[in-house]
Amino acid sequence: MKISKMRLLATTAPLAAVLLSTPSHAQEETSDGAGIEEIIVTAQRREENLQDVPISVSAFGAAQIVQKGLNDVSRLEGLVPGFTFGKSGVDARPAIRGVRTESVDVNADTTIGMFIDGIYQSRASQATLGFIDLERVEVQRGPQGTLYGRNTFGGNISIVSARPDFSGYYGGADLTIGDNSQVRLSGYLNAPLSDTVALRFAGGYEKSDGFVKNIDPKGGNLFDDDNKYVRASLRLQPTENLTAVLKFDYARRGGNGGSAFGYKLVGSYFHVPSNQQLFNATPVILNTRGGNRDGIVDAPLPTDQGIPLFAAGNPYLINNDYRGSLDLRNAGWSANVAYDLGAVTMKSITGYSDFETTRTQDTDFSSSQIGADYQFTSAKTLSQELQLVSNGSGPLEYVLGAYFFKDKLNGTFINEQFVQVVPGDTRPAAVRQSGGFYQEFRAETESLAAYAQASYAITEKLKITGGIRYTRDKKDFQFANANEVLPFVGGAPVGTAITLRTGNIPASSFGVQGAATNCTYTTLPAPQPGFRCLPADTTRFVGATFNAATFKKATWRVGLDYQVADDSLLYASASTGFSSGGFNGSQAAAALGRSTFAPQTVTAFEVGSKNRFAENSVQLNLSAFYNRYASLQEQRQIPVGNTTLSIIENSGKARSYGAELEAIWKPADALTLNASFAYLNAEYTKYDQVAAPFGTSILVPDATAPATIVNGVTIAPAGQKRLFAVGYNCGLIPGTGGAGQPGAAYGCDLSGNKIAHSPEYAGSVSAQYDIDLGSAGKLSPYVQVNFSGAFFGQAINSILDQQSSFAKVDLRLTWEYNDRYSIQGFVTNLTNEATATRFVYGGGGNLQASYAPPRLWGVRGSVKF
């Protein structure tokens, strides 16, 4: 469906006008909970009623978190309009309004900011921890580059823990027993030690067998749980004006994990007549990972190209011989201090985290013995933020801030190749083992920022807002391989000696920034300063330390909001945001001067309306937006010198526009109806010279074909024909194939393709009805339906990486005996829809996918004291 942005605004504006003309009434808070309750948010770095904030924010308070089963970030999908959730292993990959989280490597930053108690989390998986004893969860849609920072390119997710309070000693505990032998225990305790000191403890433990079943006894189920979490908070309020909250939390996850990138192979593409891989040709349901050859011809292909995919089409059943593992640990310390000076409040937000995760997985996704992968990631992160926030009720409100951030990252990837054993292979036994792979990356970021935002009430109803932020990121990057620690045979490092236990390589392997190189290889232009090769063989590359890169950017926001009536707000804004630049971690990219890529930017426009009607029984929030993305960091093929590189480059442009709705209706105190809906049109306006995964072009025999010449370059000799990825606009990359140019390279123009994880429509509807049982308490049935249109998982937009439209149903039945005791039974994904959360093309040309959980059930008992 094609809808212009002018048509979208033309249809949305009259609807908003009609709603705004409806008489409104002041919100009434009643002791029995009648009407829609207020939610206080900090989306503008000060406490405000959600309905008074002139930006798109979705928020869920403590009661809603329990009611809707929001026990991790993934549960926000559908409930938050325009938000989709992707995941691979423990890596969260959220998407908002056409911005998705693609890379989670140490040389990349998040594009949807993750904040816990106001502190930015540099690794996306950190925000999936500790969904216990929360005060609220907020999701801001659209760039938040002024008040929140550089990596809130598409929005941000803010998780707020419950703070200690002075109201008394109380606590609670929950026990959940469910599918796959799940046992989950969590609890909290609030303890005021005096009028000025209070403690709060929260913790949890979870164990389960995993919902992806492995039939191979040597392997194990995936997405099992062995989780532990503890949090301790101390609140100090020595005077009326000074408050400090000190917090420590620790999380650990173990078990088999969920595989690093995907846990199921979907298939591959082949040009059947020539038995060559050609993208988007015939889909073939084969595991073509290297080494998976059983000597059997794989029809319709004429030769053996792999083994049949196990349980194709069933994402919850695998047959892997290698037992993967997960060991994730995160320790965090924070201090939030606020001092009321009268006219302003001075705030200090300090955070430090120490994060480590180790993962292993079956590299061949099969019962064959071929190889295993190992990933290690660590992040030591320090941040300090200072704010001055205006107080009072005058016409001027402002926030001034300064921010410091330092992140030290390490990432190691190892592939170990075993002596290959393929079930069903009846060929004569032979030792078959190829070399493994080892790469270690180290990165450091030091960021400084200053920002200011002010709002001025021109009249009692009209307010203008302006803000600006200046950010300076300095980044260092280095990488190395295992050549220096491997044995030599015949003058070359032995790749088959690489194992998952290959230790860290020495610091000297990474070279020294700016130092003269000892490398003498001739396969690339002259090696750069900071490069290091083996002393005994200076043609063998070992590692490099790049020159530091600095990225600077100013972002801004301007807005108007008009209080049409006491409970009706109309607003409009324009804002910018950016995601920081980074490094291409390859030897060739560094040697050829393409080691860095610049920040990607967004300019966003939004109009919206927030309303309460009918004596506080109806809430309707609407927004329409248009985002323009530039300098997108995308993978692309480019000619450089005498070679062609596949690197991340600022080569993409895109735009997204759409409309979003959030509604609550309480026709009676006992009945609550919720709805959210998002329409989204997000596509690339420029994205070319892109290599199709495993098969951009091939040559096939054609006795009648003359030579094919493009721009003076022969791309197919006489008697042969060059075929390109089926259905795509592909061809010779300019600047390749000619005299004095790199060899002929081919790419495709993906301009006009849909942005990954951007369904045209998505949303949810839910209903809860409270049945009064008198002295027996209250019974509350709850039903929620999440739905989504189809979307693609990769920018290439092929038939294999498409998730079809779906609807999921969740059911919950809660019996509250009184304020202290309750029992809830639940079924999630009642319709048992298998929906992909991540697609990626991996080794052998296979598409790999990760999937959201199937139908699951459980019973949750709660006690408060």
JSON list of C-alpha atoms in Angstrom, two decimals, residues 60-216:
[
{"chain": "A", "resi": 60, "resn": "PHE", "atom": "CA", "xyz": [3.71, 0.89, 32.00]},
{"chain": "A", "resi": 61, "resn": "GLY", "atom": "CA", "xyz": [3.49, 1.16, 35.77]},
{"chain": "A", "resi": 62, "resn": "ALA", "atom": "CA", "xyz": [4.13, -1.58, 38.32]},
{"chain": "A", "resi": 63, "resn": "ALA", "atom": "CA", "xyz": [0.56, -2.94, 38.22]},
{"chain": "A", "resi": 64, "resn": "GLN", "atom": "CA", "xyz": [0.49, -3.09, 34.42]},
{"chain": "A", "resi": 65, "resn": "ILE", "atom": "CA", "xyz": [3.86, -4.84, 34.32]},
{"chain": "A", "resi": 66, "resn": "VAL", "atom": "CA", "xyz": [2.36, -7.67, 36.39]},
{"chain": "A", "resi": 67, "resn": "GLN", "atom": "CA", "xyz": [-1.00, -7.64, 34.61]},
{"chain": "A", "resi": 68, "resn": "LYS", "atom": "CA", "xyz": [0.52, -7.91, 31.13]},
{"chain": "A", "resi": 69, "resn": "GLY", "atom": "CA", "xyz": [3.34, -10.28, 32.05]},
{"chain": "A", "resi": 70, "resn": "LEU", "atom": "CA", "xyz": [6.12, -7.85, 31.13]},
{"chain": "A", "resi": 71, "resn": "ASN", "atom": "CA", "xyz": [8.97, -9.97, 32.43]},
{"chain": "A", "resi": 72, "resn": "ASP", "atom": "CA", "xyz": [11.42, -8.92, 29.70]},
{"chain": "A", "resi": 73, "resn": "VAL", "atom": "CA", "xyz": [11.80, -6.39, 26.88]},
{"chain": "A", "resi": 74, "resn": "SER", "atom": "CA", "xyz": [10.34, -8.73, 24.26]},
{"chain": "A", "resi": 75, "resn": "ARG", "atom": "CA", "xyz": [6.91, -8.53, 25.90]},
{"chain": "A", "resi": 76, "resn": "LEU", "atom": "CA", "xyz": [6.67, -4.85, 24.87]},
{"chain": "A", "resi": 77, "resn": "GLU", "atom": "CA", "xyz": [6.15, -5.87, 21.23]},
{"chain": "A", "resi": 78, "resn": "GLY", "atom": "CA", "xyz": [2.63, -5.04, 20.11]},
{"chain": "A", "resi": 79, "resn": "LEU", "atom": "CA", "xyz": [1.86, -3.12, 23.29]},
{"chain": "A", "resi": 80, "resn": "VAL", "atom": "CA", "xyz": [4.09, -0.24, 22.17]},
{"chain": "A", "resi": 81, "resn": "PRO", "atom": "CA", "xyz": [3.01, 1.01, 18.74]},
{"chain": "A", "resi": 82, "resn": "GLY", "atom": "CA", "xyz": [5.80, 0.98, 16.17]},
{"chain": "A", "resi": 83, "resn": "PHE", "atom": "CA", "xyz": [8.02, -1.26, 18.34]},
{"chain": "A", "resi": 84, "resn": "THR", "atom": "CA", "xyz": [9.17, -4.69, 17.19]},
{"chain": "A", "resi": 85, "resn": "PHE", "atom": "CA", "xyz": [11.57, -6.91, 19.06]},
{"chain": "A", "resi": 86, "resn": "GLY", "atom": "CA", "xyz": [14.32, -8.99, 17.54]},
{"chain": "A", "resi": 87, "resn": "LYS", "atom": "CA", "xyz": [16.65, -11.31, 19.39]},
{"chain": "A", "resi": 88, "resn": "SER", "atom": "CA", "xyz": [19.52, -13.68, 18.69]},
{"chain": "A", "resi": 89, "resn": "GLY", "atom": "CA", "xyz": [20.84, -15.62, 21.64]},
{"chain": "A", "resi": 90, "resn": "VAL", "atom": "CA", "xyz": [20.89, -13.09, 24.49]},
{"chain": "A", "resi": 91, "resn": "ASP", "atom": "CA", "xyz": [21.36, -10.09, 22.19]},
{"chain": "A", "resi": 92, "resn": "ALA", "atom": "CA", "xyz": [18.34, -7.78, 22.08]},
{"chain": "A", "resi": 93, "resn": "ARG", "atom": "CA", "xyz": [17.66, -6.24, 18.66]},
{"chain": "A", "resi": 94, "resn": "PRO", "atom": "CA", "xyz": [14.71, -3.86, 19.03]},
{"chain": "A", "resi": 95, "resn": "ALA", "atom": "CA", "xyz": [13.33, -1.77, 16.15]},
{"chain": "A", "resi": 96, "resn": "ILE", "atom": "CA", "xyz": [11.30, 1.45, 16.23]},
{"chain": "A", "resi": 97, "resn": "ARG", "atom": "CA", "xyz": [9.92, 3.41, 13.27]},
{"chain": "A", "resi": 98, "resn": "GLY", "atom": "CA", "xyz": [12.28, 1.90, 10.72]},
{"chain": "A", "resi": 99, "resn": "VAL", "atom": "CA", "xyz": [15.40, 1.93, 12.91]},
{"chain": "A", "resi": 100, "resn": "ARG", "atom": "CA", "xyz": [16.58, -1.55, 13.85]},
{"chain": "A", "resi": 101, "resn": "THR", "atom": "CA", "xyz": [19.52, -2.95, 15.80]},
{"chain": "A", "resi": 102, "resn": "GLU", "atom": "CA", "xyz": [21.61, -4.89, 13.29]},
{"chain": "A", "resi": 103, "resn": "SER", "atom": "CA", "xyz": [25.16, -5.14, 14.62]},
{"chain": "A", "resi": 104, "resn": "VAL", "atom": "CA", "xyz": [25.99, -5.95, 18.25]},
{"chain": "A", "resi": 105, "resn": "ASP", "atom": "CA", "xyz": [29.76, -6.28, 17.75]},
{"chain": "A", "resi": 106, "resn": "VAL", "atom": "CA", "xyz": [32.20, -4.35, 19.93]},
{"chain": "A", "resi": 107, "resn": "ASN", "atom": "CA", "xyz": [32.95, -1.98, 17.03]},
{"chain": "A", "resi": 108, "resn": "ALA", "atom": "CA", "xyz": [29.27, -1.01, 16.82]},
{"chain": "A", "resi": 109, "resn": "ASP", "atom": "CA", "xyz": [26.85, 0.95, 19.00]},
{"chain": "A", "resi": 110, "resn": "THR", "atom": "CA", "xyz": [23.21, 0.39, 19.79]},
{"chain": "A", "resi": 111, "resn": "THR", "atom": "CA", "xyz": [20.67, 2.37, 17.74]},
{"chain": "A", "resi": 112, "resn": "ILE", "atom": "CA", "xyz": [17.87, 2.09, 20.31]},
{"chain": "A", "resi": 113, "resn": "GLY", "atom": "CA", "xyz": [19.21, 3.41, 23.61]},
{"chain": "A", "resi": 114, "resn": "MET", "atom": "CA", "xyz": [18.84, 1.18, 26.68]},
{"chain": "A", "resi": 115, "resn": "PHE", "atom": "CA", "xyz": [18.70, 2.90, 30.08]},
{"chain": "A", "resi": 116, "resn": "ILE", "atom": "CA", "xyz": [18.39, 1.37, 33.54]},
{"chain": "A", "resi": 117, "resn": "ASP", "atom": "CA", "xyz": [17.63, 3.92, 36.27]},
{"chain": "A", "resi": 118, "resn": "GLY", "atom": "CA", "xyz": [18.80, 6.70, 33.95]},
{"chain": "A", "resi": 119, "resn": "ILE", "atom": "CA", "xyz": [22.12, 5.00, 33.06]},
{"chain": "A", "resi": 120, "resn": "TYR", "atom": "CA", "xyz": [22.95, 4.07, 29.47]},
{"chain": "A", "resi": 121, "resn": "GLN", "atom": "CA", "xyz": [23.78, 0.40, 28.82]},
{"chain": "A", "resi": 122, "resn": "SER", "atom": "CA", "xyz": [26.41, -0.06, 26.10]},
{"chain": "A", "resi": 123, "resn": "ARG", "atom": "CA", "xyz": [25.50, -3.70, 25.34]},
{"chain": "A", "resi": 124, "resn": "ALA", "atom": "CA", "xyz": [21.94, -4.40, 24.22]},
{"chain": "A", "resi": 125, "resn": "SER", "atom": "CA", "xyz": [21.76, -7.65, 26.20]},
{"chain": "A", "resi": 126, "resn": "GLN", "atom": "CA", "xyz": [22.22, -5.76, 29.49]},
{"chain": "A", "resi": 127, "resn": "ALA", "atom": "CA", "xyz": [18.69, -4.38, 29.24]},
{"chain": "A", "resi": 128, "resn": "THR", "atom": "CA", "xyz": [17.24, -7.91, 29.21]},
{"chain": "A", "resi": 129, "resn": "LEU", "atom": "CA", "xyz": [18.37, -8.47, 32.80]},
{"chain": "A", "resi": 130, "resn": "GLY", "atom": "CA", "xyz": [16.60, -7.80, 36.08]},
{"chain": "A", "resi": 131, "resn": "PHE", "atom": "CA", "xyz": [12.93, -7.35, 35.19]},
{"chain": "A", "resi": 132, "resn": "ILE", "atom": "CA", "xyz": [12.08, -7.72, 38.88]},
{"chain": "A", "resi": 133, "resn": "ASP", "atom": "CA", "xyz": [10.45, -5.22, 41.27]},
{"chain": "A", "resi": 134, "resn": "LEU", "atom": "CA", "xyz": [10.12, -2.43, 38.72]},
{"chain": "A", "resi": 135, "resn": "GLU", "atom": "CA", "xyz": [8.44, 0.93, 39.17]},
{"chain": "A", "resi": 136, "resn": "ARG", "atom": "CA", "xyz": [7.81, 1.42, 35.46]},
{"chain": "A", "resi": 137, "resn": "VAL", "atom": "CA", "xyz": [9.04, 0.90, 31.90]},
{"chain": "A", "resi": 138, "resn": "GLU", "atom": "CA", "xyz": [9.07, 3.74, 29.36]},
{"chain": "A", "resi": 139, "resn": "VAL", "atom": "CA", "xyz": [9.59, 3.56, 25.60]},
{"chain": "A", "resi": 140, "resn": "GLN", "atom": "CA", "xyz": [10.23, 6.79, 23.71]},
{"chain": "A", "resi": 141, "resn": "ARG", "atom": "CA", "xyz": [9.64, 6.59, 19.98]},
{"chain": "A", "resi": 142, "resn": "GLY", "atom": "CA", "xyz": [11.73, 8.65, 17.59]},
{"chain": "A", "resi": 143, "resn": "PRO", "atom": "CA", "xyz": [15.24, 10.10, 18.06]},
{"chain": "A", "resi": 144, "resn": "GLN", "atom": "CA", "xyz": [16.05, 11.39, 21.54]},
{"chain": "A", "resi": 145, "resn": "GLY", "atom": "CA", "xyz": [19.35, 13.03, 20.65]},
{"chain": "A", "resi": 146, "resn": "THR", "atom": "CA", "xyz": [19.00, 16.11, 22.87]},
{"chain": "A", "resi": 147, "resn": "LEU", "atom": "CA", "xyz": [18.23, 14.91, 26.37]},
{"chain": "A", "resi": 148, "resn": "TYR", "atom": "CA", "xyz": [19.45, 11.30, 26.10]},
{"chain": "A", "resi": 149, "resn": "GLY", "atom": "CA", "xyz": [22.32, 11.22, 23.65]},
{"chain": "A", "resi": 150, "resn": "ARG", "atom": "CA", "xyz": [24.16, 9.84, 20.70]},
{"chain": "A", "resi": 151, "resn": "ASN", "atom": "CA", "xyz": [22.80, 6.31, 20.40]},
{"chain": "A", "resi": 152, "resn": "THR", "atom": "CA", "xyz": [19.10, 7.01, 20.78]},
{"chain": "A", "resi": 153, "resn": "PHE", "atom": "CA", "xyz": [18.89, 7.09, 16.97]},
{"chain": "A", "resi": 154, "resn": "GLY", "atom": "CA", "xyz": [15.47, 5.45, 16.83]},
{"chain": "A", "resi": 155, "resn": "GLY", "atom": "CA", "xyz": [14.28, 5.96, 20.40]},
{"chain": "A", "resi": 156, "resn": "ASN", "atom": "CA", "xyz": [15.04, 4.58, 23.81]},
{"chain": "A", "resi": 157, "resn": "ILE", "atom": "CA", "xyz": [13.85, 2.10, 26.41]},
{"chain": "A", "resi": 158, "resn": "SER", "atom": "CA", "xyz": [14.01, 3.20, 30.03]},
{"chain": "A", "resi": 159, "resn": "ILE", "atom": "CA", "xyz": [13.68, 0.70, 32.88]},
{"chain": "A", "resi": 160, "resn": "VAL", "atom": "CA", "xyz": [13.11, 2.14, 36.33]},
{"chain": "A", "resi": 161, "resn": "SER", "atom": "CA", "xyz": [13.64, 0.02, 39.46]},
{"chain": "A", "resi": 162, "resn": "ALA", "atom": "CA", "xyz": [11.45, 0.44, 42.52]},
{"chain": "A", "resi": 163, "resn": "ARG", "atom": "CA", "xyz": [13.22, 2.68, 45.05]},
{"chain": "A", "resi": 164, "resn": "PRO", "atom": "CA", "xyz": [13.36, 2.22, 48.81]},
{"chain": "A", "resi": 165, "resn": "ASP", "atom": "CA", "xyz": [10.74, 4.28, 50.62]},
{"chain": "A", "resi": 166, "resn": "PHE", "atom": "CA", "xyz": [9.99, 5.29, 54.19]},
{"chain": "A", "resi": 167, "resn": "SER", "atom": "CA", "xyz": [6.36, 4.17, 54.36]},
{"chain": "A", "resi": 168, "resn": "GLY", "atom": "CA", "xyz": [7.10, 0.99, 56.33]},
{"chain": "A", "resi": 169, "resn": "TYR", "atom": "CA", "xyz": [8.38, -2.58, 56.27]},
{"chain": "A", "resi": 170, "resn": "TYR", "atom": "CA", "xyz": [6.78, -4.59, 53.49]},
{"chain": "A", "resi": 171, "resn": "GLY", "atom": "CA", "xyz": [7.65, -7.08, 50.80]},
{"chain": "A", "resi": 172, "resn": "GLY", "atom": "CA", "xyz": [6.42, -9.69, 48.41]},
{"chain": "A", "resi": 173, "resn": "ALA", "atom": "CA", "xyz": [7.29, -12.94, 46.70]},
{"chain": "A", "resi": 174, "resn": "ASP", "atom": "CA", "xyz": [6.20, -14.64, 43.48]},
{"chain": "A", "resi": 175, "resn": "LEU", "atom": "CA", "xyz": [6.52, -18.28, 42.49]},
{"chain": "A", "resi": 176, "resn": "THR", "atom": "CA", "xyz": [5.90, -19.34, 38.88]},
{"chain": "A", "resi": 177, "resn": "ILE", "atom": "CA", "xyz": [5.70, -22.95, 37.76]},
{"chain": "A", "resi": 178, "resn": "GLY", "atom": "CA", "xyz": [5.29, -23.54, 34.06]},
{"chain": "A", "resi": 179, "resn": "ASP", "atom": "CA", "xyz": [6.01, -25.27, 30.81]},
{"chain": "A", "resi": 180, "resn": "ASN", "atom": "CA", "xyz": [9.39, -26.96, 30.20]},
{"chain": "A", "resi": 181, "resn": "SER", "atom": "CA", "xyz": [9.80, -27.57, 33.95]},
{"chain": "A", "resi": 182, "resn": "GLN", "atom": "CA", "xyz": [10.02, -23.84, 34.58]},
{"chain": "A", "resi": 183, "resn": "VAL", "atom": "CA", "xyz": [10.46, -22.67, 38.17]},
{"chain": "A", "resi": 184, "resn": "ARG", "atom": "CA", "xyz": [10.79, -18.92, 38.74]},
{"chain": "A", "resi": 185, "resn": "LEU", "atom": "CA", "xyz": [11.05, -17.38, 42.18]},
{"chain": "A", "resi": 186, "resn": "SER", "atom": "CA", "xyz": [11.33, -13.64, 42.78]},
{"chain": "A", "resi": 187, "resn": "GLY", "atom": "CA", "xyz": [10.82, -11.31, 45.69]},
{"chain": "A", "resi": 188, "resn": "TYR", "atom": "CA", "xyz": [11.48, -7.93, 47.25]},
{"chain": "A", "resi": 189, "resn": "LEU", "atom": "CA", "xyz": [11.73, -6.40, 50.71]},
{"chain": "A", "resi": 190, "resn": "ASN", "atom": "CA", "xyz": [11.49, -2.74, 51.71]},
{"chain": "A", "resi": 191, "resn": "ALA", "atom": "CA", "xyz": [13.02, -1.79, 55.06]},
{"chain": "A", "resi": 192, "resn": "PRO", "atom": "CA", "xyz": [13.08, 1.79, 56.43]},
{"chain": "A", "resi": 193, "resn": "LEU", "atom": "CA", "xyz": [15.88, 1.80, 58.99]},
{"chain": "A", "resi": 194, "resn": "SER", "atom": "CA", "xyz": [15.04, 5.32, 60.17]},
{"chain": "A", "resi": 195, "resn": "ASP", "atom": "CA", "xyz": [13.34, 8.47, 58.97]},
{"chain": "A", "resi": 196, "resn": "THR", "atom": "CA", "xyz": [16.35, 9.17, 56.75]},
{"chain": "A", "resi": 197, "resn": "VAL", "atom": "CA", "xyz": [17.64, 5.73, 55.71]},
{"chain": "A", "resi": 198, "resn": "ALA", "atom": "CA", "xyz": [15.80, 2.97, 53.82]},
{"chain": "A", "resi": 199, "resn": "LEU", "atom": "CA", "xyz": [16.88, -0.29, 52.22]},
{"chain": "A", "resi": 200, "resn": "ARG", "atom": "CA", "xyz": [15.27, -2.34, 49.48]},
{"chain": "A", "resi": 201, "resn": "PHE", "atom": "CA", "xyz": [16.28, -5.80, 48.30]},
{"chain": "A", "resi": 202, "resn": "ALA", "atom": "CA", "xyz": [15.05, -7.65, 45.22]},
{"chain": "A", "resi": 203, "resn": "GLY", "atom": "CA", "xyz": [16.11, -10.91, 43.70]},
{"chain": "A", "resi": 204, "resn": "GLY", "atom": "CA", "xyz": [15.12, -13.79, 41.51]},
{"chain": "A", "resi": 205, "resn": "TYR", "atom": "CA", "xyz": [15.99, -17.29, 40.41]},
{"chain": "A", "resi": 206, "resn": "GLU", "atom": "CA", "xyz": [14.77, -19.14, 37.32]},
{"chain": "A", "resi": 207, "resn": "LYS", "atom": "CA", "xyz": [15.32, -22.65, 35.98]},
{"chain": "A", "resi": 208, "resn": "SER", "atom": "CA", "xyz": [13.80, -24.33, 32.92]},
{"chain": "A", "resi": 209, "resn": "ASP", "atom": "CA", "xyz": [14.59, -26.98, 30.31]},
{"chain": "A", "resi": 210, "resn": "GLY", "atom": "CA", "xyz": [14.30, -24.75, 27.23]},
{"chain": "A", "resi": 211, "resn": "PHE", "atom": "CA", "xyz": [11.64, -24.52, 24.53]},
{"chain": "A", "resi": 212, "resn": "VAL", "atom": "CA", "xyz": [13.82, -25.53, 21.55]},
{"chain": "A", "resi": 213, "resn": "LYS", "atom": "CA", "xyz": [14.14, -29.31, 21.82]},
{"chain": "A", "resi": 214, "resn": "ASN", "atom": "CA", "xyz": [17.28, -31.14, 20.69]},
{"chain": "A", "resi": 215, "resn": "ILE", "atom": "CA", "xyz": [16.84, -34.82, 19.85]},
{"chain": "A", "resi": 216, "resn": "ASP", "atom": "CA", "xyz": [20.59, -35.53, 19.87]}
]
